Tab-separated table of C-alpha atoms and ligand atoms in Angstrom:
chain	number	residue	atom	x	y	z
A	154	MET	CA	-170.662	18.887	135.299
A	155	THR	CA	-173.774	16.875	134.434
A	156	TYR	CA	-173.768	13.587	132.537
A	157	ASN	CA	-175.450	15.329	129.657
A	158	GLU	CA	-172.893	18.134	129.508
A	159	PHE	CA	-170.034	15.645	129.548
A	160	ARG	CA	-171.714	13.543	126.857
A	161	THR	CA	-172.327	16.470	124.526
A	162	GLU	CA	-168.774	17.761	124.892
A	163	ALA	CA	-167.159	14.361	124.460
A	164	ILE	CA	-169.319	13.468	121.445
A	165	ALA	CA	-168.254	16.711	119.761
A	166	LYS	CA	-164.582	15.826	120.343
A	167	LEU	CA	-164.947	12.301	118.982
A	168	ARG	CA	-166.682	13.543	115.824
A	169	ASP	CA	-163.227	14.545	114.537
A	170	CYS	CA	-161.737	11.149	115.236
A	171	THR	CA	-161.762	9.327	111.914
A	172	ASP	CA	-162.263	5.807	113.218
A	173	VAL	CA	-165.238	6.574	115.438
A	174	GLU	CA	-168.359	5.698	113.485
A	175	ASN	CA	-170.856	6.287	116.252
A	176	PRO	CA	-169.614	8.803	118.862
A	177	ASP	CA	-172.885	8.734	120.784
A	178	PHE	CA	-172.720	4.960	121.251
A	179	GLU	CA	-169.044	5.029	122.250
A	180	ILE	CA	-169.390	7.844	124.797
A	181	THR	CA	-172.511	6.303	126.286
A	182	THR	CA	-170.663	2.977	126.585
A	183	LEU	CA	-167.679	4.667	128.274
A	184	ILE	CA	-169.828	6.570	130.783
A	185	CYS	CA	-171.887	3.500	131.657
A	186	HIS	CA	-168.769	1.393	132.117
A	187	ILE	CA	-166.827	3.898	134.201
A	188	CYS	CA	-169.758	5.030	136.367
A	189	SER	CA	-171.250	1.493	136.618
A	190	LEU	CA	-174.602	2.479	135.146
A	191	GLN	CA	-177.094	0.706	132.924
A	192	LYS	CA	-177.980	2.680	129.769
A	193	ALA	CA	-181.567	3.239	130.930
A	194	ARG	CA	-180.331	4.572	134.265
A	195	LEU	CA	-177.975	7.025	132.546
A	196	LEU	CA	-180.917	8.348	130.568
A	197	ALA	CA	-182.919	8.846	133.744
A	198	ILE	CA	-180.173	10.759	135.576
A	199	ARG	CA	-178.668	12.599	132.626
A	200	GLY	CA	-179.347	16.021	134.174
A	201	GLU	CA	-177.562	15.161	137.439
A	202	SER	CA	-173.957	15.976	138.301
A	203	ILE	CA	-171.313	13.341	137.713
A	204	PRO	CA	-169.660	12.347	141.022
A	205	GLU	CA	-166.226	14.051	141.170
A	206	LYS	CA	-164.354	10.769	141.584
A	207	TYR	CA	-165.289	9.644	138.059
A	208	LEU	CA	-164.228	12.779	136.202
A	209	PRO	CA	-160.471	12.081	135.793
A	210	THR	CA	-161.136	8.519	134.533
A	211	LEU	CA	-163.810	9.770	132.125
A	212	SER	CA	-161.548	12.474	130.664
A	213	GLU	CA	-158.659	10.043	130.366
A	214	ALA	CA	-160.888	7.549	128.534
A	215	VAL	CA	-161.954	10.184	125.982
A	216	GLU	CA	-158.310	11.202	125.499
A	217	ARG	CA	-157.297	7.600	124.871
A	218	ARG	CA	-160.075	7.197	122.311
A	219	LEU	CA	-158.940	10.416	120.610
A	220	GLN	CA	-155.517	8.783	120.305
A	221	HIS	CA	-157.345	6.003	118.378
A	222	GLU	CA	-157.124	3.373	121.099
A	223	PRO	CA	-160.033	0.948	120.582
A	224	LEU	CA	-163.034	1.362	122.859
A	225	GLN	CA	-162.807	-2.327	123.773
A	226	TYR	CA	-159.283	-1.889	125.182
A	227	ILE	CA	-160.282	1.194	127.165
A	228	ILE	CA	-163.146	-0.586	128.894
A	229	GLY	CA	-161.178	-3.860	128.969
A	230	GLU	CA	-164.026	-6.086	127.821
A	231	TRP	CA	-166.448	-6.807	125.005
A	232	GLU	CA	-169.490	-8.945	124.481
A	233	PHE	CA	-169.055	-12.071	122.400
A	234	PHE	CA	-171.705	-14.717	121.833
A	235	GLY	CA	-173.746	-12.981	124.531
A	236	LEU	CA	-170.913	-13.400	127.047
A	237	ARG	CA	-168.643	-10.907	128.762
A	238	MET	CA	-165.083	-11.385	127.503
A	239	PHE	CA	-162.077	-9.539	128.879
A	240	CYS	CA	-159.640	-8.159	126.345
A	241	GLY	CA	-156.836	-5.623	126.162
A	242	GLN	CA	-153.480	-4.798	124.629
A	243	GLY	CA	-151.849	-8.043	123.529
A	244	CYS	CA	-154.921	-9.833	122.236
A	245	LEU	CA	-157.299	-9.515	119.317
A	246	ILE	CA	-160.660	-7.957	120.181
A	247	PRO	CA	-163.496	-10.502	119.795
A	248	ARG	CA	-165.461	-9.774	116.621
A	249	PRO	CA	-169.089	-10.581	115.839
A	250	GLU	CA	-168.339	-12.537	112.636
A	251	THR	CA	-166.399	-15.058	114.743
A	252	GLU	CA	-169.633	-16.052	116.488
A	253	LEU	CA	-170.435	-18.202	113.445
A	254	VAL	CA	-167.396	-20.384	114.191
A	255	VAL	CA	-168.712	-20.935	117.717
A	256	GLU	CA	-172.223	-21.689	116.476
A	257	LYS	CA	-170.945	-24.384	114.106
A	258	ALA	CA	-168.602	-25.891	116.699
A	259	ILE	CA	-171.437	-26.186	119.216
A	260	GLU	CA	-173.436	-28.009	116.555
A	261	LEU	CA	-170.695	-30.305	115.248
A	262	ILE	CA	-168.667	-31.465	118.263
A	263	PRO	CA	-169.923	-34.959	119.224
A	264	LYS	CA	-171.230	-35.682	122.701
A	265	GLY	CA	-168.401	-35.752	125.241
A	266	GLY	CA	-165.980	-34.689	122.517
A	267	HIS	CA	-162.719	-32.761	122.638
A	268	PHE	CA	-161.784	-29.756	120.525
A	269	LEU	CA	-158.573	-27.966	119.728
A	270	ASP	CA	-158.601	-24.176	119.314
A	271	LEU	CA	-155.501	-23.075	117.415
A	272	CYS	CA	-154.381	-19.419	117.597
A	273	ALA	CA	-156.850	-19.078	120.447
A	274	GLY	CA	-155.907	-15.514	121.506
A	275	SER	CA	-158.311	-14.197	124.164
A	276	GLY	CA	-159.918	-17.642	124.279
A	277	CYS	CA	-163.321	-16.222	123.359
A	278	ILE	CA	-164.097	-19.095	120.954
A	279	SER	CA	-163.142	-21.846	123.407
A	280	VAL	CA	-164.910	-20.224	126.335
A	281	ALA	CA	-168.115	-19.640	124.364
A	282	ILE	CA	-168.167	-23.267	123.193
A	283	LEU	CA	-167.531	-24.656	126.684
A	284	ASN	CA	-170.140	-22.355	128.143
A	285	ASN	CA	-172.742	-23.817	125.812
A	286	ARG	CA	-171.584	-27.432	125.791
A	287	LYS	CA	-171.055	-28.671	129.336
A	288	ASP	CA	-170.163	-32.164	128.035
A	289	VAL	CA	-167.041	-31.204	126.061
A	290	THR	CA	-163.412	-30.340	126.801
A	291	GLY	CA	-160.961	-28.230	124.839
A	292	THR	CA	-157.351	-27.219	124.396
A	293	ALA	CA	-156.472	-23.646	123.464
A	294	VAL	CA	-153.051	-23.125	121.864
A	295	ASP	CA	-151.426	-19.771	121.172
A	296	ILE	CA	-147.930	-18.420	120.750
A	297	SER	CA	-148.650	-15.262	122.748
A	298	PRO	CA	-148.429	-15.414	126.554
A	299	GLU	CA	-150.115	-11.986	126.804
A	300	ALA	CA	-153.175	-13.169	124.874
A	301	LEU	CA	-153.373	-16.360	126.921
A	302	GLU	CA	-153.542	-14.344	130.149
A	303	TYR	CA	-156.904	-13.137	128.842
A	304	ALA	CA	-157.902	-16.678	127.861
A	305	LYS	CA	-157.220	-17.816	131.418
A	306	LYS	CA	-159.153	-14.914	132.877
A	307	ASN	CA	-162.120	-15.496	130.551
A	308	ALA	CA	-162.175	-19.232	131.269
A	309	GLU	CA	-162.121	-18.583	135.016
A	310	TYR	CA	-164.758	-15.865	134.840
A	311	HIS	CA	-167.123	-18.212	133.016
A	312	LYS	CA	-166.136	-21.167	135.217
A	313	VAL	CA	-164.977	-23.418	132.394
A	314	GLU	CA	-161.269	-23.452	133.372
A	315	LYS	CA	-161.396	-27.087	134.486
A	316	ARG	CA	-162.438	-28.132	130.975
A	317	LEU	CA	-159.965	-25.927	129.094
A	318	GLU	CA	-156.293	-26.714	128.813
A	319	ILE	CA	-154.284	-23.633	127.852
A	320	VAL	CA	-151.004	-24.172	126.029
A	321	ASN	CA	-148.497	-21.459	125.200
A	322	MET	CA	-146.709	-22.849	122.160
A	323	PRO	CA	-146.263	-22.266	118.430
A	324	LEU	CA	-148.767	-24.434	116.585
A	325	GLU	CA	-145.957	-26.079	114.619
A	326	GLU	CA	-144.679	-27.598	117.861
A	327	TYR	CA	-147.817	-28.599	119.705
A	328	LEU	CA	-148.431	-32.338	119.989
A	329	PRO	CA	-151.993	-33.147	121.042
A	330	ILE	CA	-152.286	-35.731	123.819
A	331	THR	CA	-155.967	-36.286	123.031
A	332	VAL	CA	-156.732	-36.467	119.312
A	333	PRO	CA	-159.541	-33.939	118.880
A	334	ASP	CA	-162.979	-34.468	117.331
A	335	CYS	CA	-162.880	-30.942	116.051
A	336	ILE	CA	-160.210	-28.347	115.274
A	337	ILE	CA	-161.252	-24.728	115.356
A	338	SER	CA	-159.181	-21.792	114.280
A	339	ASN	CA	-159.448	-18.094	113.625
A	340	PRO	CA	-155.801	-17.699	112.643
A	341	PRO	CA	-154.081	-14.513	111.480
A	342	TYR	CA	-155.386	-14.215	107.916
A	343	VAL	CA	-154.864	-10.690	106.663
A	344	LYS	CA	-152.364	-10.288	103.823
A	345	THR	CA	-149.176	-8.532	104.980
A	346	LYS	CA	-149.695	-5.598	102.617
A	347	ASP	CA	-153.235	-5.083	103.971
A	348	VAL	CA	-152.001	-5.118	107.575
A	349	ASP	CA	-149.561	-2.354	106.596
A	350	ALA	CA	-152.526	-0.277	105.420
A	351	PHE	CA	-154.647	-0.720	108.566
A	352	PRO	CA	-156.326	2.335	110.121
A	353	GLN	CA	-154.742	3.577	113.344
A	354	VAL	CA	-157.348	1.978	115.609
A	355	MET	CA	-156.332	-1.500	114.411
A	356	LYS	CA	-152.644	-0.806	114.982
A	357	TYR	CA	-153.286	-1.159	118.718
A	358	GLU	CA	-154.051	-4.835	118.274
A	359	PRO	CA	-151.077	-7.204	117.971
A	360	ARG	CA	-149.833	-7.460	114.428
A	361	ILE	CA	-149.137	-11.170	114.877
A	362	ALA	CA	-152.871	-11.719	115.400
A	363	PHE	CA	-153.583	-10.434	111.871
A	364	ASP	CA	-150.607	-11.102	109.629
A	365	GLY	CA	-151.207	-14.251	107.610
A	366	GLY	CA	-148.216	-13.753	105.290
A	367	HIS	CA	-148.164	-12.389	101.749
A	368	ASP	CA	-151.203	-14.414	100.654
A	369	GLY	CA	-152.944	-14.544	104.059
A	370	LEU	CA	-152.855	-18.343	103.911
A	371	GLU	CA	-149.765	-19.281	105.894
A	372	PHE	CA	-151.571	-20.601	108.958
A	373	TYR	CA	-154.204	-22.551	107.036
A	374	LYS	CA	-151.495	-24.389	105.141
A	375	THR	CA	-149.611	-25.224	108.332
A	376	ILE	CA	-152.725	-26.369	110.175
A	377	ALA	CA	-154.067	-28.429	107.283
A	378	LYS	CA	-150.692	-30.095	106.739
A	379	ARG	CA	-149.765	-30.742	110.370
A	380	TYR	CA	-153.131	-31.491	111.894
A	381	SER	CA	-155.665	-32.751	109.380
A	382	ALA	CA	-154.132	-36.193	108.835
A	383	ARG	CA	-152.517	-37.095	112.153
A	384	PHE	CA	-154.280	-35.014	114.747
A	385	LEU	CA	-157.944	-35.161	113.867
A	386	LYS	CA	-160.326	-38.069	114.312
A	387	ASP	CA	-161.895	-39.691	111.261
A	388	GLY	CA	-165.251	-38.036	110.692
A	389	GLY	CA	-163.977	-34.999	112.615
A	390	PHE	CA	-164.266	-31.395	111.531
A	391	LEU	CA	-161.913	-28.514	110.928
A	392	ILE	CA	-163.691	-25.164	111.295
A	393	PHE	CA	-161.828	-22.137	109.980
A	394	GLU	CA	-162.647	-18.459	109.982
A	395	ALA	CA	-161.160	-16.840	106.889
A	396	GLY	CA	-160.939	-13.550	105.029
A	397	TYR	CA	-163.679	-12.609	102.564
A	398	ASP	CA	-160.966	-12.669	99.899
A	399	THR	CA	-159.317	-15.948	100.910
A	400	VAL	CA	-162.102	-18.256	102.061
A	401	ARG	CA	-162.328	-20.059	98.713
A	402	GLU	CA	-158.554	-20.569	98.703
A	403	VAL	CA	-158.844	-21.992	102.198
A	404	GLU	CA	-161.506	-24.331	100.829
A	405	ALA	CA	-159.063	-25.443	98.123
A	406	ILE	CA	-156.423	-26.189	100.785
A	407	LEU	CA	-158.888	-28.460	102.612
A	408	LYS	CA	-160.020	-30.142	99.401
A	409	TYR	CA	-156.385	-30.892	98.632
A	410	ARG	CA	-156.293	-32.715	101.990
A	411	LYS	CA	-159.289	-34.776	100.772
A	412	MET	CA	-161.781	-33.147	103.104
A	413	GLU	CA	-165.448	-32.529	102.302
A	414	THR	CA	-165.938	-28.779	102.473
A	415	THR	CA	-168.678	-26.244	103.150
A	416	VAL	CA	-168.398	-22.447	103.009
A	417	LEU	CA	-170.746	-20.337	105.129
A	418	GLU	CA	-171.739	-16.686	105.155
A	419	ASP	CA	-171.518	-14.593	108.314
A	420	MET	CA	-174.245	-12.279	109.677
A	421	PHE	CA	-173.086	-9.569	107.251
A	422	GLY	CA	-173.615	-11.829	104.225
A	423	VAL	CA	-169.857	-12.324	103.696
A	424	GLU	CA	-168.395	-15.779	102.997
A	425	ARG	CA	-166.453	-16.174	106.212
A	426	VAL	CA	-166.204	-19.725	107.469
A	427	CYS	CA	-164.905	-22.846	105.797
A	428	ILE	CA	-165.599	-26.260	107.308
A	429	GLY	CA	-163.751	-29.415	106.303
A	430	LYS	CA	-164.935	-32.882	107.265
A	431	LYS	CA	-162.300	-35.562	107.492
A	432	THR	CA	-163.613	-38.555	105.635
A	433	ALA	CA	-162.733	-41.929	107.153
A	434	SER	CA	-159.351	-43.166	105.924
A	435	LYS	CA	-159.486	-46.446	104.054
B	1375	LIG	N1	-161.459	-10.333	111.246
B	1375	LIG	C1	-160.226	-9.618	111.454
B	1375	LIG	C2	-160.241	-8.354	110.645
B	1375	LIG	O1	-160.012	-8.357	109.465
B	1375	LIG	C3	-159.028	-10.467	111.135
B	1375	LIG	C4	-158.759	-11.420	112.208
B	1375	LIG	C5	-157.740	-12.415	111.831
B	1375	LIG	O2	-156.779	-12.187	111.082
B	1375	LIG	N2	-157.939	-13.547	112.337
B	1375	LIG	O3	-160.526	-7.344	111.200
């Protein structure tokens, strides 16, 4: 079977899968990943036969996608902030809107500073910051040991593991040894009723990475209460990703804690990030 024949057949199958928006892109990505090809190379050899050894893995990958498993889990990685990040069952897939959190953190962490990444999951935020700021250190906290396995792998792959402390603990229990200059968090923020209504593809990702309680605000309240006064330096920043429908409520939570706030739009024009600056205590 040639690459082209496989592609055409697989694309036709995926057309019936409701959560696949772009079957061509997904099949091309799968073939390139499994057969270790660049996209341009695949185009050049599309009329050639696929080596036998790849066929079972290719068919299995298409089957998994037909069962709604996310493409990112099947290939085991995804690009985030221009970096290769490993991901899989047990951690949230890195999403492009989260890149804004990284961009702001890179800008706001002072020279030689320390950050705290709460609900760190795959560690993509921490690793991307450390990769771009060689002068800073971070601590990534998460309740899920499965997700933190990916954080460890990502930190090692990008050679930042010596500057990232990984802590497996609920954020209500963590006691920072170094008071951070910046707290960053993309916590679970989807309202429980909306998580219940997720499409099948999102049911593969851990529910605890999404469910922010009935109002989607549970984690923001906990973080603001526990961390903003005691565990953040004066003049330091709290950078939150939030839901399009909750970001202004998150802003109100930070204002209540006497922080100066800014709300920013992501690359899709959606209000997505809320930053709070801790004003010096008198
Ligand atoms: N951005 C994710 C989504 O709605 C939610 C991630 C989260 O809860 N932190 O798909």
